[in-house]
Short mmCIF file of C-alpha atoms in Angstrom, two decimals:
data_model
loop_
_atom_site.label_atom_id
_atom_site.label_comp_id
_atom_site.label_asym_id
_atom_site.label_seq_id
_atom_site.Cartn_x
_atom_site.Cartn_y
_atom_site.Cartn_z
CA MET N 1 -15.69 -24.50 -5.95
CA HIS N 2 -16.07 -20.89 -6.71
CA PHE N 3 -14.76 -18.15 -4.51
CA THR N 4 -16.76 -15.30 -2.99
CA GLN N 5 -15.56 -12.24 -1.12
CA ASP N 6 -17.67 -9.44 0.35
CA LEU N 7 -16.45 -5.89 -0.13
CA GLU N 8 -16.52 -4.30 3.32
CA LEU N 9 -16.70 -0.77 1.99
CA PHE N 10 -19.64 -1.47 -0.30
CA PRO N 11 -22.63 -2.93 1.44
CA ASN N 12 -24.35 -5.81 -0.32
CA CYS N 13 -21.50 -6.05 -2.78
CA SER N 14 -19.86 -9.42 -3.18
CA VAL N 15 -17.39 -10.65 -5.74
CA THR N 16 -17.53 -14.17 -7.16
CA LEU N 17 -14.71 -15.83 -9.07
CA LEU N 18 -15.20 -18.83 -11.37
CA LEU N 19 -12.29 -20.72 -12.92
CA PHE N 20 -12.48 -22.99 -15.98
CA LYS N 21 -9.97 -25.21 -17.79
CA GLU N 22 -10.09 -26.98 -21.18
CA VAL N 23 -12.20 -24.16 -22.55
CA GLN N 24 -13.16 -24.71 -26.20
CA ASN N 25 -15.13 -21.55 -26.93
CA ALA N 26 -12.87 -18.73 -25.76
CA ALA N 27 -13.37 -16.78 -29.01
CA GLU N 28 -17.14 -16.96 -28.68
CA LEU N 29 -16.99 -15.90 -25.02
CA ARG N 30 -14.73 -12.98 -25.81
CA LYS N 31 -17.06 -11.79 -28.56
CA LYS N 32 -20.05 -12.01 -26.23
CA ALA N 33 -18.17 -10.10 -23.55
CA MET N 34 -17.22 -7.33 -26.00
CA GLU N 35 -20.86 -7.04 -27.00
CA GLY N 36 -21.87 -6.69 -23.37
CA LEU N 37 -23.80 -9.94 -23.38
CA ILE N 38 -21.98 -11.35 -20.37
CA ASN N 39 -22.29 -9.62 -17.02
CA GLY N 40 -18.81 -10.49 -15.93
CA ALA N 41 -15.13 -9.86 -16.55
CA LEU N 42 -13.36 -12.57 -18.54
CA ILE N 43 -9.72 -12.82 -17.59
CA LYS N 44 -6.67 -14.88 -18.58
CA PRO N 45 -6.02 -17.02 -15.48
CA THR N 46 -2.36 -17.41 -16.48
CA MET N 47 -1.88 -13.73 -15.62
CA ILE N 48 -3.29 -14.09 -12.12
CA VAL N 49 -1.35 -15.50 -9.16
CA ASP N 50 -4.06 -15.30 -6.52
CA ALA N 51 -7.74 -14.44 -6.11
CA PHE N 52 -6.74 -11.58 -3.81
CA GLN N 53 -5.36 -9.42 -6.62
CA VAL N 54 -8.65 -9.79 -8.48
CA VAL N 55 -10.59 -8.74 -5.38
CA VAL N 56 -8.31 -5.71 -4.95
CA ALA N 57 -8.88 -4.71 -8.59
CA THR N 58 -12.63 -5.22 -8.20
CA ASN N 59 -12.79 -3.16 -5.01
CA LYS N 60 -11.08 -0.28 -6.79
CA ALA N 61 -13.43 -0.61 -9.77
CA VAL N 62 -16.56 -0.56 -7.61
CA HIS N 63 -15.18 2.44 -5.68
CA LEU N 64 -14.65 4.43 -8.87
CA GLN N 65 -18.00 3.36 -10.31
CA LYS N 66 -19.82 4.71 -7.25
CA LEU N 67 -17.99 7.99 -7.75
CA GLY N 68 -18.84 8.01 -11.44
CA LYS N 69 -15.14 8.07 -12.19
CA LEU N 70 -14.58 4.88 -14.18
CA LYS N 71 -11.71 5.13 -16.62
CA THR N 72 -13.20 2.53 -18.93
CA ARG N 73 -16.76 2.10 -20.11
CA THR N 74 -18.07 -0.60 -17.82
CA LEU N 75 -17.41 -1.94 -14.35
CA TYR N 76 -16.17 -5.24 -15.81
CA SER N 77 -13.77 -3.64 -18.26
CA GLU N 78 -12.51 -1.55 -15.34
CA ILE N 79 -11.63 -4.70 -13.40
CA ILE N 80 -9.54 -5.90 -16.31
CA PHE N 81 -7.92 -2.47 -16.62
CA ASN N 82 -7.12 -2.43 -12.90
CA LEU N 83 -5.35 -5.76 -13.20
CA SER N 84 -2.92 -4.37 -15.75
CA PRO N 85 0.32 -2.63 -14.74
CA THR N 86 -0.08 0.20 -17.24
CA ASN N 87 -2.61 2.92 -17.93
CA ASN N 88 -3.20 1.78 -21.49
CA ILE N 89 -6.69 0.36 -21.74
CA SER N 90 -6.30 -1.64 -24.94
CA GLU N 91 -3.08 -3.16 -23.67
CA ALA N 92 -4.93 -4.25 -20.55
CA PHE N 93 -7.51 -6.09 -22.63
CA LYS N 94 -4.83 -7.73 -24.72
CA LYS N 95 -2.63 -8.85 -21.84
CA ILE N 96 -5.15 -9.52 -19.06
CA GLY N 97 -8.45 -10.06 -20.83
CA ILE N 98 -9.33 -13.36 -22.41
CA SER N 99 -7.94 -14.05 -25.89
CA ASP N 100 -9.46 -16.13 -28.66
CA GLY N 101 -6.95 -18.95 -28.32
CA ASP N 102 -7.11 -19.33 -24.55
CA SER N 103 -7.88 -22.72 -23.06
CA SER N 104 -8.73 -21.42 -19.62
CA VAL N 105 -10.78 -18.52 -18.31
CA LEU N 106 -11.36 -16.76 -15.01
CA ILE N 107 -14.74 -15.08 -14.72
CA VAL N 108 -15.43 -12.30 -12.21
CA LEU N 109 -19.03 -11.62 -11.25
CA ILE N 110 -20.46 -9.01 -8.93
CA ASN N 111 -23.52 -9.60 -6.80
CA GLU N 112 -24.65 -12.55 -8.79
CA LYS N 113 -27.10 -14.92 -7.22
CA ASP N 114 -26.69 -18.63 -7.84
CA ILE N 115 -29.21 -18.68 -10.67
CA ASN N 116 -27.15 -16.22 -12.67
CA VAL N 117 -23.92 -18.01 -11.85
CA ASP N 118 -25.42 -21.12 -13.43
CA ARG N 119 -26.52 -19.18 -16.48
CA ILE N 120 -22.96 -17.95 -17.00
CA THR N 121 -21.38 -21.30 -16.22
CA SER N 122 -23.56 -22.96 -18.84
CA GLN N 123 -22.18 -20.64 -21.53
CA VAL N 124 -18.63 -21.85 -20.96
CA ASP N 125 -17.64 -24.92 -22.92
CA GLY N 126 -15.09 -26.09 -20.38
CA ILE N 127 -14.57 -27.72 -17.00
CA GLN N 128 -15.02 -25.68 -13.87
CA ILE N 129 -12.21 -26.19 -11.35
CA HIS N 130 -11.45 -24.98 -7.84
CA ILE N 131 -10.16 -21.44 -7.56
CA ASP N 132 -7.06 -22.71 -5.69
CA ASN N 133 -5.75 -23.89 -9.04
CA LEU N 134 -4.95 -20.28 -9.92
CA GLN N 135 -1.56 -20.54 -8.24
CA THR N 136 -0.46 -23.43 -10.42
CA MET N 137 -1.88 -21.95 -13.61
CA ALA N 138 -0.01 -18.68 -13.24
CA ASP N 139 2.65 -17.96 -15.86
CA THR N 140 4.99 -16.35 -13.36
CA SER N 141 7.78 -15.51 -15.78
CA THR N 142 5.46 -13.59 -18.10
CA ILE N 143 3.89 -11.89 -15.08
CA ARG N 144 7.28 -10.87 -13.71
CA LYS N 145 8.25 -9.41 -17.06
CA LEU N 146 4.96 -7.58 -17.56
CA PHE N 147 4.91 -6.07 -14.08
CA LYS N 148 8.69 -5.48 -14.06
CA ILE N 149 9.10 -7.20 -10.70
CA THR N 150 12.64 -6.86 -9.36
CA PRO N 151 14.42 -9.82 -7.73
CA GLN N 152 15.07 -7.82 -4.57
CA GLU N 153 11.35 -7.15 -4.31
CA GLU N 154 10.63 -10.85 -4.08
CA LYS N 155 13.08 -11.15 -1.19
CA ILE N 156 10.97 -8.88 1.00
CA GLY N 157 7.58 -10.20 -0.02
CA THR N 158 5.65 -12.51 -2.28
CA LEU N 159 4.99 -12.01 -5.98
CA LEU N 160 1.38 -11.31 -5.01
CA ASP N 161 2.53 -8.51 -2.67
CA ALA N 162 4.53 -6.93 -5.47
CA ILE N 163 1.62 -7.09 -7.88
CA VAL N 164 -1.01 -5.78 -5.45
CA CYS N 165 1.19 -2.84 -4.47
CA ARG N 166 1.49 -1.84 -8.11
CA LEU N 167 -2.22 -2.22 -8.81
CA SER N 168 -3.23 -0.03 -5.89
CA THR N 169 -0.69 2.72 -6.58
CA LYS N 170 -0.89 2.76 -10.37
CA ASP N 171 -2.64 6.14 -10.58
CA VAL N 172 0.09 8.10 -8.84
CA CYS N 173 3.19 6.11 -9.73
CA MET J 1 -18.98 17.59 -1.66
CA HIS J 2 -18.61 20.99 0.04
CA LYS J 3 -21.14 22.98 2.00
CA LEU J 4 -21.00 26.72 1.89
CA ARG J 5 -21.54 28.43 5.23
CA ASN J 6 -20.95 32.17 5.51
CA ASN J 7 -19.00 31.90 2.26
CA ILE J 8 -16.48 29.55 3.85
CA MET J 9 -16.16 26.09 2.31
CA ILE J 10 -16.58 23.35 4.84
CA HIS J 11 -15.51 19.76 4.24
CA PRO J 12 -17.75 17.02 5.56
CA PRO J 13 -15.67 14.97 7.99
CA PHE J 14 -16.34 11.64 6.32
CA ASP J 15 -16.30 10.48 2.77
CA SER J 16 -19.80 10.21 1.40
CA ASN J 17 -18.76 7.57 -1.09
CA SER J 18 -18.94 4.66 1.30
CA ALA J 19 -21.69 3.89 3.77
CA SER J 20 -22.12 6.63 6.36
CA ARG J 21 -19.59 6.46 9.14
CA ARG J 22 -19.66 7.74 12.64
CA PRO J 23 -17.11 7.66 15.44
CA ASP J 24 -17.78 4.84 17.85
CA GLY J 25 -16.77 6.32 21.16
CA VAL J 26 -13.02 6.53 21.54
CA ASN J 27 -12.36 3.07 20.27
CA GLY J 28 -13.07 3.13 16.62
CA CYS J 29 -15.41 3.95 13.88
CA ARG J 30 -18.39 2.01 12.68
CA TYR J 31 -19.94 2.08 9.25
CA SER J 32 -23.72 1.93 9.01
CA THR J 33 -23.19 -1.49 7.44
CA GLY J 34 -21.64 -2.76 10.64
CA TYR J 35 -18.07 -2.71 9.30
CA TYR J 36 -15.94 -1.83 12.28
CA LEU J 37 -12.49 -0.29 12.40
CA GLN J 38 -10.59 0.00 15.64
CA LEU J 39 -8.83 3.31 16.19
CA ILE J 40 -5.29 2.65 17.32
CA LYS J 41 -3.73 6.08 17.02
CA GLN J 42 -4.84 9.64 16.57
CA GLY J 43 -2.11 12.00 15.47
CA ALA J 44 -2.13 15.58 14.36
CA GLU J 45 -2.07 14.49 10.76
CA ALA J 46 -4.02 11.26 10.58
CA ARG J 47 -6.06 8.65 12.39
CA VAL J 48 -4.83 5.08 12.20
CA TYR J 49 -7.28 2.19 12.39
CA ARG J 50 -7.00 -1.54 12.18
CA GLY J 51 -9.55 -3.94 10.78
CA ARG J 52 -10.19 -6.62 8.20
CA PHE J 53 -10.07 -5.63 4.57
CA LEU J 54 -10.77 -8.01 1.69
CA GLY J 55 -10.00 -10.93 3.95
CA LYS J 56 -6.71 -9.60 5.31
CA ALA J 57 -5.57 -7.86 8.47
CA ALA J 58 -5.18 -4.23 7.51
CA ILE J 59 -4.15 -0.84 8.80
CA ILE J 60 -6.14 2.14 7.56
CA LYS J 61 -4.49 5.52 7.69
CA GLU J 62 -6.99 8.34 7.24
CA ARG J 63 -5.73 11.86 6.70
CA PHE J 64 -8.74 13.79 7.94
CA PRO J 65 -9.48 17.35 6.78
CA LYS J 66 -7.84 20.08 8.82
CA ARG J 67 -10.31 22.83 9.41
CA TYR J 68 -7.66 25.25 10.57
CA ARG J 69 -6.28 25.28 7.07
CA HIS J 70 -7.71 27.04 4.06
CA PRO J 71 -9.85 24.37 2.37
CA THR J 72 -8.21 24.60 -1.03
CA LEU J 73 -4.76 24.34 0.47
CA ASP J 74 -5.88 21.54 2.75
CA ASP J 75 -7.27 19.54 -0.16
CA LYS J 76 -4.08 19.91 -2.18
CA LEU J 77 -1.72 19.23 0.70
CA THR J 78 -3.60 16.23 2.02
CA HIS J 79 -3.88 14.68 -1.41
CA ARG J 80 -0.21 15.34 -2.08
CA ARG J 81 0.88 13.77 1.19
CA THR J 82 -1.25 10.69 0.53
CA ALA J 83 0.17 10.29 -2.97
CA GLN J 84 3.78 10.85 -1.78
CA GLU J 85 3.38 8.26 0.93
CA VAL J 86 2.13 5.65 -1.45
CA ARG J 87 4.71 6.48 -4.10
CA SER J 88 7.58 6.21 -1.61
CA ILE J 89 6.36 2.88 -0.31
CA LEU J 90 6.31 1.40 -3.80
CA ARG J 91 9.70 2.86 -4.62
CA CYS J 92 11.19 1.36 -1.45
CA ARG J 93 9.66 -2.03 -2.07
CA LYS J 94 10.99 -2.11 -5.64
CA ALA J 95 14.46 -1.57 -4.18
CA GLY J 96 14.05 -4.40 -1.71
CA ILE J 97 13.28 -2.31 1.36
CA SER J 98 10.48 -3.71 3.49
CA ALA J 99 7.45 -1.46 3.76
CA PRO J 100 3.78 -2.42 4.15
CA VAL J 101 1.94 -3.49 1.00
CA VAL J 102 -0.65 -0.95 -0.15
CA TYR J 103 -4.02 -2.59 -0.72
CA PHE J 104 -6.20 0.40 -1.64
CA VAL J 105 -6.09 4.18 -1.70
CA ASP J 106 -9.30 6.19 -1.35
CA TYR J 107 -8.52 9.67 -2.60
CA THR J 108 -11.91 11.03 -1.54
CA SER J 109 -11.19 10.46 2.14
CA ASN J 110 -7.42 10.32 1.70
CA SER J 111 -7.33 6.94 3.39
CA ILE J 112 -4.65 4.37 2.72
CA PHE J 113 -5.44 0.70 3.32
CA LEU J 114 -2.19 -1.10 4.11
CA GLU J 115 -0.95 -4.51 5.08
CA GLU J 116 -0.84 -4.92 8.85
CA ILE J 117 2.59 -6.14 9.90
CA GLU J 118 1.52 -8.72 12.46
CA ASP J 119 3.69 -10.04 15.29
CA SER J 120 5.93 -7.05 15.28
CA VAL J 121 7.45 -4.62 17.73
CA THR J 122 8.72 -1.13 17.08
CA VAL J 123 12.48 -0.79 17.12
CA ARG J 124 11.90 1.72 19.89
CA ASP J 125 10.25 -0.87 22.13
CA TYR J 126 12.85 -3.46 21.22
CA ILE J 127 15.76 -1.21 22.12
CA ASN J 128 14.11 -0.22 25.37
CA SER J 129 13.47 -3.81 26.33
CA VAL J 130 17.07 -4.78 25.62
CA LEU J 131 18.39 -1.83 27.64
CA CYS J 132 16.00 -2.39 30.53
CA SER J 133 16.68 -6.06 30.84
CA GLY J 134 20.39 -5.33 30.93
CA GLU J 135 21.00 -7.75 28.09
CA ASN J 136 24.12 -7.74 26.00
CA ALA J 137 24.36 -4.58 23.93
CA GLU J 138 25.76 -6.76 21.13
CA LYS J 139 22.23 -7.30 19.92
CA LEU J 140 21.80 -3.58 19.50
CA ILE J 141 24.93 -3.27 17.43
CA ASP J 142 23.59 -5.92 15.06
CA LEU J 143 20.34 -4.01 14.83
CA ALA J 144 22.20 -0.76 14.22
CA ASN J 145 24.14 -2.38 11.40
CA CYS J 146 20.88 -3.48 9.79
CA ILE J 147 19.29 -0.06 10.08
CA GLY J 148 22.36 1.62 8.63
CA GLN J 149 22.35 -0.79 5.70
CA ILE J 150 18.67 -0.32 4.97
CA LEU J 151 18.78 3.48 5.23
CA SER J 152 21.75 3.48 2.89
CA LYS J 153 19.74 1.45 0.39
CA MET J 154 16.80 3.82 0.78
CA HIS J 155 18.91 6.92 0.23
CA ASN J 156 20.53 5.25 -2.76
CA GLU J 157 17.02 5.19 -4.25
CA ASP J 158 16.80 8.90 -3.47
CA VAL J 159 13.92 8.32 -1.06
CA ILE J 160 13.95 10.69 1.89
CA HIS J 161 11.81 9.25 4.69
CA GLY J 162 11.27 12.58 6.40
CA ASP J 163 10.32 11.21 9.80
CA LEU J 164 12.95 8.72 10.79
CA THR J 165 12.42 7.62 14.38
CA THR J 166 12.64 4.27 16.10
CA SER J 167 8.84 4.25 16.35
CA ASN J 168 8.66 4.24 12.56
CA MET J 169 10.67 1.05 12.23
CA LEU J 170 9.18 -2.35 12.96
CA LEU J 171 10.82 -5.68 13.67
CA ARG J 172 8.69 -8.44 12.20
CA ASP J 173 8.62 -11.85 13.93
CA SER J 174 10.51 -10.43 16.84
CA ALA J 175 12.04 -13.79 17.64
CA LYS J 176 14.03 -13.78 14.42
CA THR J 177 16.86 -11.37 13.81
CA GLY J 178 18.45 -10.48 10.53
CA CYS J 179 17.89 -7.51 8.32
CA GLN J 180 14.93 -9.01 6.50
CA SER J 181 12.72 -8.50 9.52
CA LEU J 182 13.12 -4.71 9.59
CA VAL J 183 10.12 -2.85 8.13
CA LEU J 184 9.94 0.91 7.57
CA ILE J 185 6.57 2.59 8.06
CA ASP J 186 4.95 6.01 8.00
CA PHE J 187 6.16 7.56 4.79
CA GLY J 188 3.82 10.51 5.21
CA LEU J 189 6.54 13.14 5.10
CA SER J 190 8.65 11.40 2.51
CA TYR J 191 9.78 12.77 -0.83
CA ILE J 192 12.24 12.03 -3.61
CA SER J 193 15.58 13.86 -3.59
CA ALA J 194 19.12 13.16 -4.72
CA LEU J 195 20.64 15.94 -2.59
CA PRO J 196 23.13 14.86 0.06
CA GLU J 197 21.78 17.73 2.18
CA ASP J 198 18.31 16.18 2.31
CA LYS J 199 19.74 12.78 3.12
CA GLY J 200 21.95 14.30 5.77
CA VAL J 201 18.96 16.00 7.36
CA ASP J 202 17.07 12.68 7.24
CA LEU J 203 19.88 11.10 9.28
CA TYR J 204 20.05 14.09 11.60
CA VAL J 205 16.35 13.73 12.40
CA LEU J 206 17.00 10.09 13.25
CA GLU J 207 20.01 10.96 15.37
CA LYS J 208 18.07 13.47 17.41
CA ALA J 209 15.11 11.15 17.83
CA PHE J 210 17.32 8.17 18.60
CA LEU J 211 19.49 9.80 21.24
CA SER J 212 16.61 11.53 22.99
CA THR J 213 14.44 8.40 23.08
CA HIS J 214 17.25 6.06 24.09
CA PRO J 215 19.72 7.86 26.38
CA ASN J 216 23.34 6.76 26.46
CA THR J 217 23.23 4.89 23.17
CA GLU J 218 25.76 7.01 21.32
CA HIS J 219 27.86 3.93 20.52
CA VAL J 220 24.82 2.25 18.97
CA PHE J 221 24.11 5.21 16.72
CA GLU J 222 27.78 5.40 15.78
CA ALA J 223 27.59 1.80 14.63
CA LEU J 224 24.49 2.70 12.61
CA LEU J 225 26.33 5.51 10.83
CA LYS J 226 29.36 3.34 10.24
CA SER J 227 27.18 0.67 8.66
CA TYR J 228 25.45 3.36 6.58
CA THR J 229 28.80 4.67 5.37
CA THR J 230 30.22 1.31 4.37
CA SER J 231 27.03 0.20 2.62
CA SER J 232 27.23 2.65 -0.24
CA LYS J 233 29.63 4.71 -2.30
CA LYS J 234 27.24 7.66 -2.27
CA SER J 235 27.29 7.95 1.51
CA LEU J 236 30.40 10.09 2.08
CA PRO J 237 28.90 13.38 0.86
CA VAL J 238 25.85 12.61 3.00
CA ILE J 239 27.91 12.14 6.16
CA LYS J 240 29.78 15.32 5.33
CA LYS J 241 26.49 17.17 5.15
CA LEU J 242 25.34 15.51 8.35
CA ASN J 243 28.37 16.93 10.14
CA GLU J 244 27.56 20.36 8.73
CA VAL J 245 23.91 20.12 9.78
CA ARG J 246 24.96 19.15 13.30
CA LEU J 247 26.75 22.46 13.60
CA ARG J 248 23.56 24.38 12.87
CA GLY J 249 20.83 25.33 15.25
CA ARG J 250 20.60 26.96 18.63
CA LYS J 251 23.77 27.53 20.64
CA ARG J 252 25.87 26.30 17.80
CA SER J 253 28.95 27.62 16.14
CA MET J 254 28.30 30.51 13.76
CA VAL J 255 31.46 29.67 11.86
CA GLY J 256 30.57 29.11 8.21
#
């Protein structure tokens, strides 16, 4: 059900994505995450169109962490920051990070063995669903507005292509 | 990380951030983790590899350090070229011009991880195959119209490609035709400029490359320019400049 991707450039580094619906305790989860009690990034699934963009953001975060050049305080907050179209950190948390009223959550874990995955899963008061559901959960009109995707851009590629290109070039554009 | 040898700064050839890398014969490069990239081109500026990246087919363009340059200048120039390339690609895509998606940029090794455009041929190979097989040149006129249209769009965005050749244009899904299948690549020498002179020079570079690579195709290039001209209101000053640029150079008129 969950999705795992190895990062080729970082040996022994793998990313795991967990998706939940009908989440009742989003506020509690967000508080725990802010206090550093959850070793994962908690993201609004409605702002994600595909697991790939999360992997791209994670790869960039791990790369910067190894260089000691994180722009935010932790690896997990960096993933959330990387998923945002702007360089404003608090805006990233507001738009991409989980909010108190959310009924779904996407959790990103790095290098977690199954035992830890279970520990995190048990903290979520919701139903875990297959990662493929991300496509249907995406709020594409809000995403298009936030990322300022042009109509001509979607003629030459997918919405995912447009997003990924922005995420990877954010620092110089 | 720089080593100092006889007071000259020397760049290590590979980025120490990722697992140690070493060249793997002439075919590629292998990371100590076993991650393998196949070298497909070695130019004066960069090495181009292909491999899997985050589950996708990718092209990795690595601008390696040039030891013949002063290290400080080399660092600045290489970084600038990498950033320009990536910036121009995004700018083109936003305007609806096909260019490979950028997946990741590693500024420590100045490597760009891009989408691999699979099932494609260079426009150069396509033109040559059409000419060699003696097929109807009509196809080439259609292609020329597409290229003219797309370059016009690009120049309207004030993007100067800088290295326009038929090897830097790909035709995706070579069975299909239509302007959507044309992809521009290699934005390494690109920059932003509104000047008709720069756009004119961009076209001049293409003209020279086109006519020398594909002899006796003047009518094709003419169609390209015609399509360029009719695609945009801003094109007339550019064509004017192109005509001026043509008069420059060796064995050319010195009339001002």
